[in-house]
XYZ file of C-alpha atoms in Angstrom:
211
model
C -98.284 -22.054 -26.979
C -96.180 -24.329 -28.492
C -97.661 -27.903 -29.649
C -96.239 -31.377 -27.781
C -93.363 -33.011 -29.677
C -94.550 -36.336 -31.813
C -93.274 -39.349 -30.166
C -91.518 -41.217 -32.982
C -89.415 -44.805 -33.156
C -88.001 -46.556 -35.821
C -88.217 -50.157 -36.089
C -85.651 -51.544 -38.460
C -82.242 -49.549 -38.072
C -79.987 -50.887 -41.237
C -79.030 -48.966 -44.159
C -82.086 -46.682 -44.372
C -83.835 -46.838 -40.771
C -80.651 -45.052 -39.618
C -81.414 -41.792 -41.718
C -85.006 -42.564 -40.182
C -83.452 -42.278 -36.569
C -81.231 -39.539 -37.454
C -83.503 -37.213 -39.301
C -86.463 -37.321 -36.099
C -83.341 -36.499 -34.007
C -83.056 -33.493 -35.263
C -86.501 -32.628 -35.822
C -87.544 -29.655 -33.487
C -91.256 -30.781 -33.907
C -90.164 -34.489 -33.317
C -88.738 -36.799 -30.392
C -86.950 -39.469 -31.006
C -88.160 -42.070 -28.599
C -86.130 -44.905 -29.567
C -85.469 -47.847 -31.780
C -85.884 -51.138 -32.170
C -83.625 -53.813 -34.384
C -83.210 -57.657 -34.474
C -79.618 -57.141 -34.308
C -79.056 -56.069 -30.396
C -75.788 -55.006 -31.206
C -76.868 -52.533 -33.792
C -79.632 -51.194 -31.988
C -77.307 -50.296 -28.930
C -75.158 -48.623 -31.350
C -77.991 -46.686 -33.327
C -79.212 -45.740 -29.617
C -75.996 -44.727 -28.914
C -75.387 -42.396 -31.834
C -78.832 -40.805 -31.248
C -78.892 -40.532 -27.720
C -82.283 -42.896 -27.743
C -83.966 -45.929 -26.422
C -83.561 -49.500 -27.348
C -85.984 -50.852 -27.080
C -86.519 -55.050 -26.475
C -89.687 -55.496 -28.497
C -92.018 -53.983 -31.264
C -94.750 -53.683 -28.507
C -92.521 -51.979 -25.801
C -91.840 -49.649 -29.082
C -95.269 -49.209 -29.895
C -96.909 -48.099 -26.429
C -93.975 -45.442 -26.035
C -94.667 -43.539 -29.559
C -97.144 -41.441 -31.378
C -95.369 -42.643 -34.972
C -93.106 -44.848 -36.420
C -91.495 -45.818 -39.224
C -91.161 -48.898 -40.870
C -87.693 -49.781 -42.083
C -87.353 -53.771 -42.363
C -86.921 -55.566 -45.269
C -90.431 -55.630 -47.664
C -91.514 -58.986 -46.991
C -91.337 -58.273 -43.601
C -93.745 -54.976 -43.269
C -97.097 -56.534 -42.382
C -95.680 -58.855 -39.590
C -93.753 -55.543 -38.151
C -96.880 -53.237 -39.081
C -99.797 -54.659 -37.994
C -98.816 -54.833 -34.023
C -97.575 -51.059 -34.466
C -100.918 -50.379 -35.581
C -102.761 -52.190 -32.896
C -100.880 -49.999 -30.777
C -102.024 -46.998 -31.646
C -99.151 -46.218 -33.942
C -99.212 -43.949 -37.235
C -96.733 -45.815 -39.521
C -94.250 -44.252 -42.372
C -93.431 -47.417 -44.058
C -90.630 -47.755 -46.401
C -91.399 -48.358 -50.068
C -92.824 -50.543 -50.990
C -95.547 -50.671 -48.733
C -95.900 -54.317 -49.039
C -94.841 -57.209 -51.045
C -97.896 -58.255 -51.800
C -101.352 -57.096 -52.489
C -103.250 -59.324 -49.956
C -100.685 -58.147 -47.327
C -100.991 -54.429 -48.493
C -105.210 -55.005 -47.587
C -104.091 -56.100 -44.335
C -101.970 -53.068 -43.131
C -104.470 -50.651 -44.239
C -107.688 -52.265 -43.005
C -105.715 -52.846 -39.655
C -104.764 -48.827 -40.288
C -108.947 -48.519 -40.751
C -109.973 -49.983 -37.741
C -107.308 -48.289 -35.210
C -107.597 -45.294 -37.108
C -104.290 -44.618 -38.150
C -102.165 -42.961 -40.864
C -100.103 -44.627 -43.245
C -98.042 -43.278 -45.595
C -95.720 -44.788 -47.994
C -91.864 -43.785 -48.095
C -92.158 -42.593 -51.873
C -89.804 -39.384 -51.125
C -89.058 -38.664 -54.528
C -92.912 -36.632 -54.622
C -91.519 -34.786 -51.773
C -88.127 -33.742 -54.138
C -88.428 -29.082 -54.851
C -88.209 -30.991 -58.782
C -91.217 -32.548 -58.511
C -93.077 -29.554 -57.236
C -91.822 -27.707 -60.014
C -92.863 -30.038 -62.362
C -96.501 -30.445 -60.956
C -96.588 -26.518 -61.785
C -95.132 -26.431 -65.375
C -95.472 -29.729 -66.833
C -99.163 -29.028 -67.295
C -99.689 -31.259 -70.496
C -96.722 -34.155 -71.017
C -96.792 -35.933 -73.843
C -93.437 -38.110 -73.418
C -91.625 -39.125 -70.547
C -88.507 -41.181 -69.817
C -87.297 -42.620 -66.668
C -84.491 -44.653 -66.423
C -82.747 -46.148 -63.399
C -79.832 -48.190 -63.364
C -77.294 -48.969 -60.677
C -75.092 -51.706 -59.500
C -76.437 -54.943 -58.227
C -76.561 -54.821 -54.466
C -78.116 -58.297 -52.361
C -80.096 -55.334 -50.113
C -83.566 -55.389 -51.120
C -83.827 -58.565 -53.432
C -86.752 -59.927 -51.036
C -88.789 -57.572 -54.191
C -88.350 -57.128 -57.834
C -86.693 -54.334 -59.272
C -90.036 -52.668 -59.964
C -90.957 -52.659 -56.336
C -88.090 -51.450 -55.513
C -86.651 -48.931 -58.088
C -89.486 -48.513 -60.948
C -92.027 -47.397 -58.617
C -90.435 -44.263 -57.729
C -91.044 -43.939 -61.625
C -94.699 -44.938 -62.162
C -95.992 -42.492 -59.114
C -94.115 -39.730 -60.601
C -95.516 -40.503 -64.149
C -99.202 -41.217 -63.052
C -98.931 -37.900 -60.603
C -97.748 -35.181 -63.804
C -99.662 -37.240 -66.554
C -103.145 -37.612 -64.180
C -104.805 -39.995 -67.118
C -106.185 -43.393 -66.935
C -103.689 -45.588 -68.136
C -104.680 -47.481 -71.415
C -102.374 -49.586 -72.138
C -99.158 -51.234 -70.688
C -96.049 -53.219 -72.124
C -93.885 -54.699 -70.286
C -90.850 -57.069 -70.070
C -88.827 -58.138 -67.405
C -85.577 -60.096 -66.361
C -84.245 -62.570 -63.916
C -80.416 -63.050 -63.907
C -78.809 -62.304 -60.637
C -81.970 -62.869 -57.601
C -85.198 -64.945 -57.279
C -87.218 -61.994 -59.084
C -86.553 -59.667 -61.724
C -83.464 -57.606 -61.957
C -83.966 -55.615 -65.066
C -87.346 -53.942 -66.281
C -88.683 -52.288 -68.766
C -92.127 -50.893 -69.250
C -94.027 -48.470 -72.271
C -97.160 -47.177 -70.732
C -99.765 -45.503 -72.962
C -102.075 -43.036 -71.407
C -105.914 -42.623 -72.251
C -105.084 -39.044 -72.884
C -102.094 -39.898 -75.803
C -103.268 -38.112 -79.308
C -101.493 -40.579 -81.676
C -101.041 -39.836 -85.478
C -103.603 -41.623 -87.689
């Protein structure tokens, strides 16, 4: 007997909640409900493409799925999460999960009380290299991680460490598995209202250093 199909949505439908919308339309074990975007016209088009709902409003969204994901711009995840979750929804939210800390306690005590997964759109611990890794990289000593790519205005609302570094620092802290001891840091502003240009040495309570 085969199990029901998972209700999904996507709210948010721009450069990224598309590939949301697209992948749970092909998902065997998935339904694509539908979506829903501030932009009407994009949402009828998404729909369109996907052969899904529009939907008018995150709470028409939210009492027709099981899940959905989270796809807005950062600052915007607790306003769009928390009535999800008072629906009933599990959420996959887009890293970050929040741009701030206070609003990060929010999503998951609201997650808490409906008693509902969250999970955080950090894909790159989902990558066949990482598994790999996790399997031979038993003992690292040194590791470098470098990002760089051209400026784009998509996803300024954070700092580049929200948005790019953090990929970094989960796949650092999840081969290394040490306390960290000690971190230094420097960062840059030329381009948005945060930094665009980061650069951290973290030193792990595990490091054997020459004496």
């Amino acid at each position: 007997m085969s199990l029901p199909r998972i209700r999904c949505g996507v709210a948010g439908v721009g450069s990224l909640g598309q590939h949301h919308a697209r992948i749970y339309a092909a998902l065997p074990a998935a339904e694509l409900v539908g979506v829903y975007e501030t932009d009407a016209a994009r949402a009828a088009e998404i729909a369109v493409r996907c052969n899904c709902r529009q939907f008018a409003s995150l709470d028409e969204l939210g009492e027709a799925c099981d899940a959905v994901s989270v796809v807005v711009p950062t600052d915007l995840h607790a306003a769009v999460a928390l009535p999800l979750l008072a629906k009933g929804c599990h959420l996959l939210i887009e890293k970050p999960l929040c741009a701030s800390l206070a609003d990060a306690e929010r999503v998951l005590t609201a997650a808490q009380a409906h008693g509902c997964l969250v999970q955080v759109g950090h894909i790159e611990h989902f990558n066949p290299v990482m598994g790999f890794l996790e399997k031979e990289a038993t003992a690292p000593r040194f590791i470098i991680a470098e990002r760089l790519a051209p400026y784009t205005p998509r996803g300024t609302e954070v700092g580049v460490v929200l948005d790019l570094m953090i990929h970094d620092i989960g796949i650092v802290l999840g081969l290394v598995k040490s306390p960290v001891a000690k971190v230094d840091s420097v960062g840059v502003r030329l381009l948005s209202k945060t930094e665009d240009i980061a650069n951290a040495r973290i030193q792990f309570a595990t490091a054997v250093w020459p004496t």
